[in-house]
Amino acid sequence: MSSTETLLRRTFEIARNARTHGNMPFGALLAGPDGEILLEMENGYYPDLDATGHAERLLATEASRRFREPFLAQCTMVSSAEPCAMCAGALYWTGIGRLVYGLSEKRLKAMTGDHPDNPTMDMPCRAVFAAGQKAIAVEGPLLEDEAAAVHVEAWAREDQP
């Protein structure tokens, strides 16, 4: 098993932990140039009701507080799901040089439908990055069926039979 797969599977565990803590199942980590895990973050909507508390945005914020851009350009954000437009923008502004993700935004949208807790945008992170001036390497979707499995029960609607 590659180290990329090991790191990606770790984000699935983080996402499951987020669900255990009452949040939606998203997780992300920052890997340093040698593949060591520097930071981990789960979705953080609760307890503060922060609608911008996505795992990737929270990770980008913490990474920018702790590290400078020349170092971050050598790092990889690994995410259980493709970052939304907001999170891709945060990754871009932070200067993290590489992204690896599991579940695609398109597949997530198909799973969530019109769920009020996650009005998913069908905007690939690559489109956000292409609008900018920084080169960000992107790999994904990877292990997408495993990534999707984390979400199976998260999007059940109470108002539907």
PDB file of C-alpha atoms in Angstrom:
ATOM      1  CA  MET A   1       0.000   0.000   0.000  1.00  0.00           C
ATOM      2  CA  SER A   2       1.361   3.422  -0.921  1.00  0.00           C
ATOM      3  CA  SER A   3       1.898   6.135   1.651  1.00  0.00           C
ATOM      4  CA  THR A   4      -0.669   8.233  -0.242  1.00  0.00           C
ATOM      5  CA  GLU A   5      -3.293   5.534   0.327  1.00  0.00           C
ATOM      6  CA  THR A   6      -2.312   5.250   3.998  1.00  0.00           C
ATOM      7  CA  LEU A   7      -2.692   9.015   4.466  1.00  0.00           C
ATOM      8  CA  LEU A   8      -5.985   9.047   2.570  1.00  0.00           C
ATOM      9  CA  ARG A   9      -7.365   6.233   4.709  1.00  0.00           C
ATOM     10  CA  ARG A  10      -6.345   8.223   7.786  1.00  0.00           C
ATOM     11  CA  THR A  11      -8.602  11.065   6.562  1.00  0.00           C
ATOM     12  CA  PHE A  12     -11.473   8.583   6.365  1.00  0.00           C
ATOM     13  CA  GLU A  13     -10.872   7.788  10.051  1.00  0.00           C
ATOM     14  CA  ILE A  14     -10.824  11.504  10.867  1.00  0.00           C
ATOM     15  CA  ALA A  15     -14.107  11.899   8.960  1.00  0.00           C
ATOM     16  CA  ARG A  16     -15.685   9.072  10.954  1.00  0.00           C
ATOM     17  CA  ASN A  17     -14.528  10.810  14.150  1.00  0.00           C
ATOM     18  CA  ALA A  18     -16.195  14.030  12.965  1.00  0.00           C
ATOM     19  CA  ARG A  19     -19.450  12.105  12.570  1.00  0.00           C
ATOM     20  CA  THR A  20     -19.033  10.693  16.087  1.00  0.00           C
ATOM     21  CA  HIS A  21     -18.674  14.282  17.332  1.00  0.00           C
ATOM     22  CA  GLY A  22     -21.956  15.272  15.672  1.00  0.00           C
ATOM     23  CA  ASN A  23     -20.458  16.854  12.563  1.00  0.00           C
ATOM     24  CA  MET A  24     -20.638  15.863   8.929  1.00  0.00           C
ATOM     25  CA  PRO A  25     -18.059  13.231   7.930  1.00  0.00           C
ATOM     26  CA  PHE A  26     -15.158  15.184   6.488  1.00  0.00           C
ATOM     27  CA  GLY A  27     -11.512  14.991   7.484  1.00  0.00           C
ATOM     28  CA  ALA A  28      -8.224  16.399   6.272  1.00  0.00           C
ATOM     29  CA  LEU A  29      -4.568  16.319   7.169  1.00  0.00           C
ATOM     30  CA  LEU A  30      -1.395  18.141   6.223  1.00  0.00           C
ATOM     31  CA  ALA A  31       1.575  15.980   5.309  1.00  0.00           C
ATOM     32  CA  GLY A  32       5.056  17.453   5.286  1.00  0.00           C
ATOM     33  CA  PRO A  33       7.591  17.031   2.503  1.00  0.00           C
ATOM     34  CA  ASP A  34       8.645  13.637   3.916  1.00  0.00           C
ATOM     35  CA  GLY A  35       5.060  12.413   4.322  1.00  0.00           C
ATOM     36  CA  GLU A  36       4.882  12.930   8.084  1.00  0.00           C
ATOM     37  CA  ILE A  37       1.519  14.110   9.406  1.00  0.00           C
ATOM     38  CA  LEU A  38       1.848  17.684  10.654  1.00  0.00           C
ATOM     39  CA  LEU A  39      -1.813  18.541  11.312  1.00  0.00           C
ATOM     40  CA  GLU A  40      -5.179  16.796  11.332  1.00  0.00           C
ATOM     41  CA  MET A  41      -8.581  18.436  11.231  1.00  0.00           C
ATOM     42  CA  GLU A  42     -12.164  17.217  11.184  1.00  0.00           C
ATOM     43  CA  ASN A  43     -15.277  19.087  10.134  1.00  0.00           C
ATOM     44  CA  GLY A  44     -15.975  21.741  12.743  1.00  0.00           C
ATOM     45  CA  TYR A  45     -19.488  23.052  12.293  1.00  0.00           C
ATOM     46  CA  TYR A  46     -20.280  22.177  15.915  1.00  0.00           C
ATOM     47  CA  PRO A  47     -20.050  23.391  18.604  1.00  0.00           C
ATOM     48  CA  ASP A  48     -19.859  26.986  17.293  1.00  0.00           C
ATOM     49  CA  LEU A  49     -22.294  26.581  14.343  1.00  0.00           C
ATOM     50  CA  ASP A  50     -19.517  27.753  12.001  1.00  0.00           C
ATOM     51  CA  ALA A  51     -20.838  27.254   8.466  1.00  0.00           C
ATOM     52  CA  THR A  52     -17.278  27.785   7.198  1.00  0.00           C
ATOM     53  CA  GLY A  53     -15.930  25.129   9.576  1.00  0.00           C
ATOM     54  CA  HIS A  54     -15.055  22.666   6.832  1.00  0.00           C
ATOM     55  CA  ALA A  55     -12.129  20.399   7.663  1.00  0.00           C
ATOM     56  CA  GLU A  56     -10.035  21.672   4.755  1.00  0.00           C
ATOM     57  CA  ARG A  57     -10.622  25.358   5.528  1.00  0.00           C
ATOM     58  CA  LEU A  58      -9.843  24.825   9.202  1.00  0.00           C
ATOM     59  CA  LEU A  59      -6.690  22.930   8.257  1.00  0.00           C
ATOM     60  CA  ALA A  60      -5.571  25.660   5.836  1.00  0.00           C
ATOM     61  CA  THR A  61      -6.105  28.313   8.503  1.00  0.00           C
ATOM     62  CA  GLU A  62      -4.090  26.420  11.095  1.00  0.00           C
ATOM     63  CA  ALA A  63      -1.362  25.597   8.564  1.00  0.00           C
ATOM     64  CA  SER A  64      -0.994  29.286   7.660  1.00  0.00           C
ATOM     65  CA  ARG A  65      -0.677  30.178  11.344  1.00  0.00           C
ATOM     66  CA  ARG A  66       2.055  27.612  11.959  1.00  0.00           C
ATOM     67  CA  PHE A  67       4.074  27.522   8.728  1.00  0.00           C
ATOM     68  CA  ARG A  68       5.235  29.915   6.020  1.00  0.00           C
ATOM     69  CA  GLU A  69       4.348  29.515   2.356  1.00  0.00           C
ATOM     70  CA  PRO A  70       7.764  28.312   1.073  1.00  0.00           C
ATOM     71  CA  PHE A  71       7.467  25.319   3.403  1.00  0.00           C
ATOM     72  CA  LEU A  72       3.762  24.787   2.681  1.00  0.00           C
ATOM     73  CA  ALA A  73       4.503  24.694  -1.051  1.00  0.00           C
ATOM     74  CA  GLN A  74       6.327  21.414  -0.327  1.00  0.00           C
ATOM     75  CA  CYS A  75       3.415  19.994   1.694  1.00  0.00           C
ATOM     76  CA  THR A  76       0.318  18.004   0.766  1.00  0.00           C
ATOM     77  CA  MET A  77      -3.221  18.446   1.972  1.00  0.00           C
ATOM     78  CA  VAL A  78      -4.935  15.062   2.024  1.00  0.00           C
ATOM     79  CA  SER A  79      -8.719  15.237   2.252  1.00  0.00           C
ATOM     80  CA  SER A  80     -11.440  12.631   2.563  1.00  0.00           C
ATOM     81  CA  ALA A  81     -13.438  14.536  -0.068  1.00  0.00           C
ATOM     82  CA  GLU A  82     -12.682  17.050  -2.790  1.00  0.00           C
ATOM     83  CA  PRO A  83     -12.478  20.534  -1.290  1.00  0.00           C
ATOM     84  CA  CYS A  84     -15.401  22.818  -2.110  1.00  0.00           C
ATOM     85  CA  ALA A  85     -14.798  26.173  -3.792  1.00  0.00           C
ATOM     86  CA  MET A  86     -14.325  27.898  -0.407  1.00  0.00           C
ATOM     87  CA  CYS A  87     -11.839  25.302   0.815  1.00  0.00           C
ATOM     88  CA  ALA A  88      -9.970  25.205  -2.506  1.00  0.00           C
ATOM     89  CA  GLY A  89      -9.615  28.976  -2.211  1.00  0.00           C
ATOM     90  CA  ALA A  90      -8.255  28.616   1.324  1.00  0.00           C
ATOM     91  CA  LEU A  91      -5.759  25.991   0.145  1.00  0.00           C
ATOM     92  CA  TYR A  92      -4.724  28.304  -2.702  1.00  0.00           C
ATOM     93  CA  TRP A  93      -4.204  31.330  -0.451  1.00  0.00           C
ATOM     94  CA  THR A  94      -2.321  29.265   2.119  1.00  0.00           C
ATOM     95  CA  GLY A  95       0.096  28.108  -0.584  1.00  0.00           C
ATOM     96  CA  ILE A  96      -0.082  24.360   0.024  1.00  0.00           C
ATOM     97  CA  GLY A  97       1.521  22.840  -3.067  1.00  0.00           C
ATOM     98  CA  ARG A  98      -0.334  19.563  -3.476  1.00  0.00           C
ATOM     99  CA  LEU A  99      -3.791  18.144  -2.855  1.00  0.00           C
ATOM    100  CA  VAL A 100      -4.883  14.511  -2.687  1.00  0.00           C
ATOM    101  CA  TYR A 101      -8.557  13.698  -2.144  1.00  0.00           C
ATOM    102  CA  GLY A 102     -10.900  10.715  -1.980  1.00  0.00           C
ATOM    103  CA  LEU A 103     -14.542  11.470  -2.813  1.00  0.00           C
ATOM    104  CA  SER A 104     -15.204  13.785  -5.771  1.00  0.00           C
ATOM    105  CA  GLU A 105     -17.465  16.814  -5.367  1.00  0.00           C
ATOM    106  CA  LYS A 106     -19.652  15.462  -8.193  1.00  0.00           C
ATOM    107  CA  ARG A 107     -20.192  12.125  -6.420  1.00  0.00           C
ATOM    108  CA  LEU A 108     -20.751  13.860  -3.086  1.00  0.00           C
ATOM    109  CA  LYS A 109     -23.448  16.031  -4.680  1.00  0.00           C
ATOM    110  CA  ALA A 110     -25.120  12.899  -6.058  1.00  0.00           C
ATOM    111  CA  MET A 111     -25.094  11.426  -2.534  1.00  0.00           C
ATOM    112  CA  THR A 112     -26.298  14.527  -0.680  1.00  0.00           C
ATOM    113  CA  GLY A 113     -28.910  15.691  -3.168  1.00  0.00           C
ATOM    114  CA  ASP A 114     -30.584  18.782  -1.767  1.00  0.00           C
ATOM    115  CA  HIS A 115     -29.721  18.028   1.856  1.00  0.00           C
ATOM    116  CA  PRO A 116     -29.982  21.316   3.771  1.00  0.00           C
ATOM    117  CA  ASP A 117     -26.833  20.600   5.787  1.00  0.00           C
ATOM    118  CA  ASN A 118     -24.659  20.311   2.692  1.00  0.00           C
ATOM    119  CA  PRO A 119     -25.862  22.181  -0.408  1.00  0.00           C
ATOM    120  CA  THR A 120     -22.921  20.807  -2.373  1.00  0.00           C
ATOM    121  CA  MET A 121     -21.579  22.804  -5.307  1.00  0.00           C
ATOM    122  CA  ASP A 122     -20.590  20.905  -8.412  1.00  0.00           C
ATOM    123  CA  MET A 123     -17.425  22.939  -8.910  1.00  0.00           C
ATOM    124  CA  PRO A 124     -14.214  20.958  -9.198  1.00  0.00           C
ATOM    125  CA  CYS A 125     -11.312  22.253  -7.139  1.00  0.00           C
ATOM    126  CA  ARG A 126      -9.208  22.148 -10.295  1.00  0.00           C
ATOM    127  CA  ALA A 127     -11.440  24.898 -11.764  1.00  0.00           C
ATOM    128  CA  VAL A 128     -10.790  27.084  -8.711  1.00  0.00           C
ATOM    129  CA  PHE A 129      -7.040  26.495  -8.913  1.00  0.00           C
ATOM    130  CA  ALA A 130      -7.001  27.134 -12.677  1.00  0.00           C
ATOM    131  CA  ALA A 131      -8.355  30.643 -12.034  1.00  0.00           C
ATOM    132  CA  GLY A 132      -5.337  31.461  -9.870  1.00  0.00           C
ATOM    133  CA  GLN A 133      -1.646  32.046 -10.411  1.00  0.00           C
ATOM    134  CA  LYS A 134      -0.175  29.364  -8.141  1.00  0.00           C
ATOM    135  CA  ALA A 135       0.504  25.849  -9.382  1.00  0.00           C
ATOM    136  CA  ILE A 136      -1.201  23.271  -7.161  1.00  0.00           C
ATOM    137  CA  ALA A 137      -0.805  19.599  -8.035  1.00  0.00           C
ATOM    138  CA  VAL A 138      -4.054  17.652  -7.653  1.00  0.00           C
ATOM    139  CA  GLU A 139      -4.589  13.893  -7.371  1.00  0.00           C
ATOM    140  CA  GLY A 140      -8.077  12.545  -7.047  1.00  0.00           C
ATOM    141  CA  PRO A 141     -10.518  11.111  -6.764  1.00  0.00           C
ATOM    142  CA  LEU A 142      -8.675   8.167  -5.205  1.00  0.00           C
ATOM    143  CA  LEU A 143     -10.154   5.238  -3.224  1.00  0.00           C
ATOM    144  CA  GLU A 144     -13.503   6.840  -4.040  1.00  0.00           C
ATOM    145  CA  ASP A 145     -15.666   3.869  -3.038  1.00  0.00           C
ATOM    146  CA  GLU A 146     -13.987   3.766   0.391  1.00  0.00           C
ATOM    147  CA  ALA A 147     -14.402   7.529   0.696  1.00  0.00           C
ATOM    148  CA  ALA A 148     -18.090   7.283  -0.237  1.00  0.00           C
ATOM    149  CA  ALA A 149     -18.690   4.553   2.350  1.00  0.00           C
ATOM    150  CA  VAL A 150     -17.958   7.074   5.107  1.00  0.00           C
ATOM    151  CA  HIS A 151     -20.968   9.111   3.918  1.00  0.00           C
ATOM    152  CA  VAL A 152     -23.572   6.379   3.446  1.00  0.00           C
ATOM    153  CA  GLU A 153     -25.668   7.116   6.540  1.00  0.00           C
ATOM    154  CA  ALA A 154     -24.766  10.787   6.970  1.00  0.00           C
ATOM    155  CA  TRP A 155     -27.191  12.128   4.405  1.00  0.00           C
ATOM    156  CA  ALA A 156     -30.384  10.259   5.326  1.00  0.00           C
ATOM    157  CA  ARG A 157     -33.232  12.738   5.520  1.00  0.00           C
ATOM    158  CA  GLU A 158     -35.547  12.557   8.515  1.00  0.00           C
ATOM    159  CA  ASP A 159     -38.365  14.072   6.464  1.00  0.00           C
ATOM    160  CA  GLN A 160     -38.234  11.285   3.869  1.00  0.00           C
ATOM    161  CA  PRO A 161     -39.637   7.764   4.291  1.00  0.00           C
TER     162      PRO A 161
END
